[in-house]
mmCIF file of C-alpha atoms in Angstrom:
data_model
loop_
_atom_site.group_PDB
_atom_site.id
_atom_site.type_symbol
_atom_site.label_atom_id
_atom_site.label_comp_id
_atom_site.label_asym_id
_atom_site.label_seq_id
_atom_site.Cartn_x
_atom_site.Cartn_y
_atom_site.Cartn_z
ATOM 1 C CA MET A 1 -59.543 20.670 -41.643
ATOM 2 C CA MET A 2 -60.700 22.141 -38.380
ATOM 3 C CA LYS A 3 -59.195 19.217 -36.465
ATOM 4 C CA ARG A 4 -55.873 19.824 -38.212
ATOM 5 C CA ASN A 5 -55.892 23.500 -37.259
ATOM 6 C CA VAL A 6 -56.605 22.580 -33.649
ATOM 7 C CA LEU A 7 -53.656 20.147 -33.606
ATOM 8 C CA VAL A 8 -51.346 22.780 -35.100
ATOM 9 C CA PHE A 9 -52.530 25.290 -32.516
ATOM 10 C CA LEU A 10 -51.957 22.867 -29.642
ATOM 11 C CA PHE A 11 -48.502 21.982 -30.993
ATOM 12 C CA ALA A 12 -47.580 25.671 -31.188
ATOM 13 C CA ILE A 13 -48.669 26.187 -27.585
ATOM 14 C CA LEU A 14 -46.661 23.178 -26.453
ATOM 15 C CA ALA A 15 -43.563 24.306 -28.334
ATOM 16 C CA SER A 16 -43.785 27.809 -26.917
ATOM 17 C CA SER A 17 -44.206 26.369 -23.414
ATOM 18 C CA VAL A 18 -41.091 24.225 -23.795
ATOM 19 C CA PHE A 19 -39.127 27.202 -25.114
ATOM 20 C CA ALA A 20 -40.352 29.365 -22.253
ATOM 21 C CA LEU A 21 -39.414 26.670 -19.747
ATOM 22 C CA SER A 22 -35.875 26.341 -21.087
ATOM 23 C CA LYS A 23 -35.500 30.107 -21.223
ATOM 24 C CA ASP A 24 -36.727 30.492 -17.642
ATOM 25 C CA SER A 25 -34.373 27.730 -16.504
ATOM 26 C CA ALA A 26 -31.392 29.462 -18.137
ATOM 27 C CA ASN A 27 -32.356 32.734 -16.405
ATOM 28 C CA ALA A 28 -33.178 31.184 -13.038
ATOM 29 C CA VAL A 29 -30.148 32.835 -11.420
ATOM 30 C CA THR A 30 -28.876 35.924 -13.201
ATOM 31 C CA MET A 31 -25.961 38.261 -12.595
ATOM 32 C CA VAL A 32 -27.119 41.713 -11.510
ATOM 33 C CA ALA A 33 -23.729 43.351 -11.021
ATOM 34 C CA TYR A 34 -20.003 42.733 -10.738
ATOM 35 C CA GLU A 35 -17.270 44.776 -9.050
ATOM 36 C CA GLN A 36 -13.488 44.454 -8.976
ATOM 37 C CA SER A 37 -10.927 47.202 -8.588
ATOM 38 C CA TRP A 38 -7.247 46.748 -9.394
ATOM 39 C CA ILE A 39 -6.340 46.355 -5.689
ATOM 40 C CA ASP A 40 -9.043 43.798 -4.846
ATOM 41 C CA TYR A 41 -8.084 40.218 -4.061
ATOM 42 C CA ASN A 42 -11.705 39.224 -4.672
ATOM 43 C CA GLY A 43 -14.337 40.275 -7.146
ATOM 44 C CA THR A 44 -17.926 40.684 -5.952
ATOM 45 C CA ILE A 45 -20.757 39.285 -8.040
ATOM 46 C CA ALA A 46 -24.429 39.924 -7.265
ATOM 47 C CA LEU A 47 -26.769 37.036 -8.151
ATOM 48 C CA LYS A 48 -30.541 37.249 -8.313
ATOM 49 C CA ASN A 49 -32.935 34.358 -7.748
ATOM 50 C CA ASN A 50 -35.649 34.661 -10.399
ATOM 51 C CA THR A 51 -37.458 31.474 -9.330
ATOM 52 C CA SER A 52 -40.162 30.822 -6.765
ATOM 53 C CA GLU A 53 -37.948 28.471 -4.736
ATOM 54 C CA ASP A 54 -34.970 28.906 -2.430
ATOM 55 C CA ILE A 55 -31.553 28.636 -4.049
ATOM 56 C CA HIS A 56 -29.112 26.552 -2.000
ATOM 57 C CA ASN A 57 -26.170 26.348 -4.391
ATOM 58 C CA VAL A 58 -25.235 27.594 -7.822
ATOM 59 C CA ALA A 59 -22.792 26.553 -10.558
ATOM 60 C CA PHE A 60 -21.740 29.062 -13.192
ATOM 61 C CA VAL A 61 -19.011 29.965 -15.654
ATOM 62 C CA ILE A 62 -17.517 33.412 -16.094
ATOM 63 C CA LYS A 63 -15.789 34.214 -19.374
ATOM 64 C CA TYR A 64 -13.305 37.079 -19.178
ATOM 65 C CA LEU A 65 -13.192 39.340 -22.231
ATOM 66 C CA ASN A 66 -10.994 42.225 -23.301
ATOM 67 C CA MET A 67 -12.501 45.606 -24.105
ATOM 68 C CA ASN A 68 -13.103 44.495 -27.709
ATOM 69 C CA GLY A 69 -15.243 41.612 -26.477
ATOM 70 C CA GLU A 70 -12.634 38.980 -27.358
ATOM 71 C CA PRO A 71 -12.272 36.051 -24.909
ATOM 72 C CA MET A 72 -9.146 35.946 -22.734
ATOM 73 C CA ASP A 73 -9.947 33.295 -20.135
ATOM 74 C CA TYR A 74 -12.760 31.528 -18.315
ATOM 75 C CA LYS A 75 -13.281 30.023 -14.878
ATOM 76 C CA GLU A 76 -15.843 27.629 -13.400
ATOM 77 C CA TYR A 77 -17.414 28.272 -10.009
ATOM 78 C CA PHE A 78 -19.609 26.305 -7.620
ATOM 79 C CA TYR A 79 -20.798 27.832 -4.342
ATOM 80 C CA ASP A 80 -23.155 26.932 -1.546
ATOM 81 C CA ILE A 81 -25.259 30.049 -1.176
ATOM 82 C CA HIS A 82 -28.787 30.780 0.048
ATOM 83 C CA ILE A 83 -30.858 33.169 -2.059
ATOM 84 C CA ALA A 84 -34.540 33.607 -1.260
ATOM 85 C CA PRO A 85 -37.046 33.798 -4.161
ATOM 86 C CA GLY A 86 -36.872 37.142 -5.939
ATOM 87 C CA MET A 87 -33.923 38.295 -3.818
ATOM 88 C CA THR A 88 -30.333 39.243 -4.694
ATOM 89 C CA LYS A 89 -27.206 38.261 -2.792
ATOM 90 C CA LYS A 90 -23.562 39.194 -3.250
ATOM 91 C CA LEU A 91 -20.820 36.602 -3.490
ATOM 92 C CA ASP A 92 -17.031 37.027 -3.408
ATOM 93 C CA ILE A 93 -15.013 35.154 -6.040
ATOM 94 C CA PRO A 94 -11.249 35.256 -6.759
ATOM 95 C CA ALA A 95 -10.235 38.445 -8.552
ATOM 96 C CA TYR A 96 -9.219 38.121 -12.168
ATOM 97 C CA GLU A 97 -5.497 38.850 -12.802
ATOM 98 C CA HIS A 98 -4.996 40.640 -9.472
ATOM 99 C CA GLY A 99 -1.216 40.413 -9.847
ATOM 100 C CA ARG A 100 -1.398 42.342 -13.128
ATOM 101 C CA HIS A 101 -3.739 45.012 -11.681
ATOM 102 C CA TYR A 102 -6.732 44.201 -13.875
ATOM 103 C CA HIS A 103 -10.056 45.810 -12.993
ATOM 104 C CA TYR A 104 -13.657 45.396 -14.117
ATOM 105 C CA TYR A 105 -14.450 48.050 -16.674
ATOM 106 C CA LYS A 106 -17.481 49.345 -14.714
ATOM 107 C CA THR A 107 -15.420 49.745 -11.532
ATOM 108 C CA LYS A 108 -13.823 53.176 -11.297
ATOM 109 C CA ASP A 109 -10.081 53.302 -11.941
ATOM 110 C CA ASN A 110 -7.964 56.447 -12.270
ATOM 111 C CA ILE A 111 -4.570 54.801 -12.894
ATOM 112 C CA ASP A 112 -5.247 53.507 -16.397
ATOM 113 C CA ASN A 113 -4.857 49.834 -15.430
ATOM 114 C CA PRO A 114 -6.004 47.170 -17.922
ATOM 115 C CA ALA A 115 -9.758 46.593 -17.894
ATOM 116 C CA PHE A 116 -11.892 43.576 -18.729
ATOM 117 C CA LYS A 117 -15.503 42.612 -19.310
ATOM 118 C CA ILE A 118 -17.250 39.414 -18.266
ATOM 119 C CA ASP A 119 -19.858 37.073 -19.665
ATOM 120 C CA TYR A 120 -21.829 35.166 -17.019
ATOM 121 C CA GLU A 121 -23.417 31.799 -17.825
ATOM 122 C CA LEU A 122 -25.512 29.753 -15.388
ATOM 123 C CA LYS A 123 -24.733 26.027 -15.448
ATOM 124 C CA GLY A 124 -27.071 24.807 -12.719
ATOM 125 C CA TYR A 125 -28.555 25.426 -9.297
ATOM 126 C CA ASN A 126 -29.688 23.284 -6.359
ATOM 127 C CA VAL A 127 -27.578 20.437 -7.737
ATOM 128 C CA GLU A 128 -25.405 17.777 -6.133
ATOM 129 C CA LYS A 129 -21.674 18.471 -6.204
ATOM 130 C CA GLU A 130 -21.145 15.286 -8.234
ATOM 131 C CA GLN A 131 -23.149 16.873 -11.060
ATOM 132 C CA VAL A 132 -21.085 20.049 -11.242
ATOM 133 C CA THR A 133 -18.280 18.641 -13.432
ATOM 134 C CA GLU A 134 -20.805 17.204 -15.857
ATOM 135 C CA LEU A 135 -22.698 20.496 -16.014
ATOM 136 C CA ILE A 136 -19.573 22.547 -16.656
ATOM 137 C CA ASP A 137 -18.017 20.140 -19.173
ATOM 138 C CA GLU A 138 -21.134 19.670 -21.312
ATOM 139 C CA ASP A 139 -20.270 22.645 -23.541
ATOM 140 C CA ASN A 140 -16.688 21.452 -23.962
ATOM 141 C CA GLY A 141 -17.741 17.922 -24.847
ATOM 142 C CA SER A 142 -15.264 16.585 -22.315
ATOM 143 C CA SER A 143 -15.694 14.432 -19.244
ATOM 144 C CA ASP A 144 -12.077 13.396 -18.692
ATOM 145 C CA LEU A 145 -11.271 12.103 -15.234
ATOM 146 C CA PHE A 146 -7.786 13.613 -15.403
ATOM 147 C CA PRO A 147 -7.013 17.022 -16.914
ATOM 148 C CA ALA A 148 -3.995 17.355 -19.204
ATOM 149 C CA ASP A 149 -1.735 18.770 -16.489
ATOM 150 C CA SER A 150 -2.568 15.843 -14.170
ATOM 151 C CA ILE A 151 -1.610 13.353 -16.890
ATOM 152 C CA PHE A 152 1.707 15.174 -17.339
ATOM 153 C CA TRP A 153 2.535 14.906 -13.638
ATOM 154 C CA ILE A 154 1.501 11.237 -13.500
ATOM 155 C CA LEU A 155 3.813 10.448 -16.428
ATOM 156 C CA PHE A 156 6.592 12.513 -14.843
ATOM 157 C CA ILE A 157 6.279 10.614 -11.542
ATOM 158 C CA LEU A 158 6.260 7.254 -13.347
ATOM 159 C CA PHE A 159 9.339 8.310 -15.321
ATOM 160 C CA PHE A 160 11.118 9.345 -12.112
ATOM 161 C CA ILE A 161 10.237 6.038 -10.392
ATOM 162 C CA GLY A 162 11.496 4.131 -13.451
ATOM 163 C CA ILE A 163 14.868 5.891 -13.315
ATOM 164 C CA TYR A 164 15.141 5.343 -9.550
ATOM 165 C CA VAL A 165 14.422 1.610 -9.832
ATOM 166 C CA GLY A 166 16.783 1.394 -12.803
ATOM 167 C CA LEU A 167 19.650 2.699 -10.651
ATOM 168 C CA TYR A 168 19.212 -0.208 -8.217
ATOM 169 C CA VAL A 169 19.143 -2.649 -11.131
ATOM 170 C CA LEU A 170 22.373 -1.104 -12.401
ATOM 171 C CA VAL A 171 23.950 -1.590 -8.952
ATOM 172 C CA ALA A 172 23.092 -5.309 -9.062
ATOM 173 C CA VAL A 173 24.394 -5.684 -12.625
ATOM 174 C CA LEU A 174 27.695 -3.922 -11.863
ATOM 175 C CA ALA A 175 28.191 -5.976 -8.692
ATOM 176 C CA LYS A 176 27.599 -9.237 -10.535
ATOM 177 C CA LYS A 177 29.999 -8.323 -13.345
ATOM 178 C CA ARG A 178 32.679 -7.538 -10.778
ATOM 179 C CA HIS A 179 32.142 -10.874 -8.966
ATOM 180 C CA ARG A 180 30.722 -9.183 -5.891
ATOM 181 C CA SER A 181 27.591 -9.956 -3.895
ATOM 182 C CA GLU A 182 24.559 -8.213 -5.406
ATOM 183 C CA VAL A 183 22.679 -8.465 -2.087
ATOM 184 C CA ILE A 184 25.391 -6.749 -0.068
ATOM 185 C CA TRP A 185 25.844 -3.940 -2.571
ATOM 186 C CA LEU A 186 22.086 -3.435 -2.935
ATOM 187 C CA LEU A 187 21.836 -3.119 0.850
ATOM 188 C CA LEU A 188 24.636 -0.585 0.766
ATOM 189 C CA SER A 189 22.803 1.368 -1.938
ATOM 190 C CA PHE A 190 19.710 1.507 0.314
ATOM 191 C CA ILE A 191 21.806 2.800 3.187
ATOM 192 C CA ALA A 192 23.686 5.313 1.035
ATOM 193 C CA THR A 193 22.411 6.106 -2.454
ATOM 194 C CA PRO A 194 22.502 3.995 -5.628
ATOM 195 C CA VAL A 195 24.403 6.747 -7.442
ATOM 196 C CA LEU A 196 27.170 6.703 -4.822
ATOM 197 C CA ILE A 197 27.403 2.890 -4.872
ATOM 198 C CA ILE A 198 27.583 2.874 -8.684
ATOM 199 C CA ILE A 199 30.536 5.276 -8.513
ATOM 200 C CA VAL A 200 32.240 3.082 -5.888
ATOM 201 C CA LEU A 201 31.724 -0.067 -7.980
ATOM 202 C CA LEU A 202 33.129 1.646 -11.043
ATOM 203 C CA CYS A 203 36.183 2.772 -9.083
ATOM 204 C CA ILE A 204 37.049 -0.505 -7.338
ATOM 205 C CA GLY A 205 36.634 -2.636 -10.471
ATOM 206 C CA ASN A 206 36.632 -6.441 -10.512
ATOM 207 C CA ASP A 207 37.461 -8.634 -7.538
ATOM 208 C CA ARG A 208 40.720 -10.267 -8.658
ATOM 209 C CA ASN A 209 41.112 -12.407 -5.518
ATOM 210 C CA VAL A 210 37.834 -14.280 -5.888
ATOM 211 C CA GLU A 211 36.752 -15.593 -9.276
ATOM 212 C CA ASN A 212 33.758 -17.755 -8.434
ATOM 213 C CA ASP A 213 32.749 -16.750 -4.889
ATOM 214 C CA TYR A 214 31.155 -13.457 -3.953
ATOM 215 C CA TYR A 215 31.972 -11.541 -0.829
#
């Protein structure tokens, strides 16, 4: 019985140590303050190093909230920055909605511009840049190599190339149907444009003087 109580006690100590470790890791670099007025192009965030080691870089996410605490947007950040143990350092980041004159609710504003709150979340520190995407995407459950907008542009470019190549194919087809040399008219379409050559081929029609030979 006594041995069982000892094991339970040791397990409780171990569990509390693990919890404390994870909690300390999450609070290794905390946000002390944030400032952004409606005319600022950059917001200023103050980060504190709560560890016993030098901080060389930091990855974090800032969630932007309205005054009711509802999420409006979020942005991921990764910066090379040196923060000594126990010290605080300020860092400039792009201002949120500068064009719409947003300001941080704790920064004084006398013009009644829209205000916002923020929620800071540390994603990692003293990490390699290759790890940043994995750290930031772990909450979203996504590790896509191409974001949705990149896929859209890739498909758009492929679609545009397909149409462009198709115009040259159409030039060759029209030239052949009109008993004219596909090579010559393709060369002309490279010199001019395939659209112009297609119009010319449609206007001049078939070659009535030559039935079997191309010219």
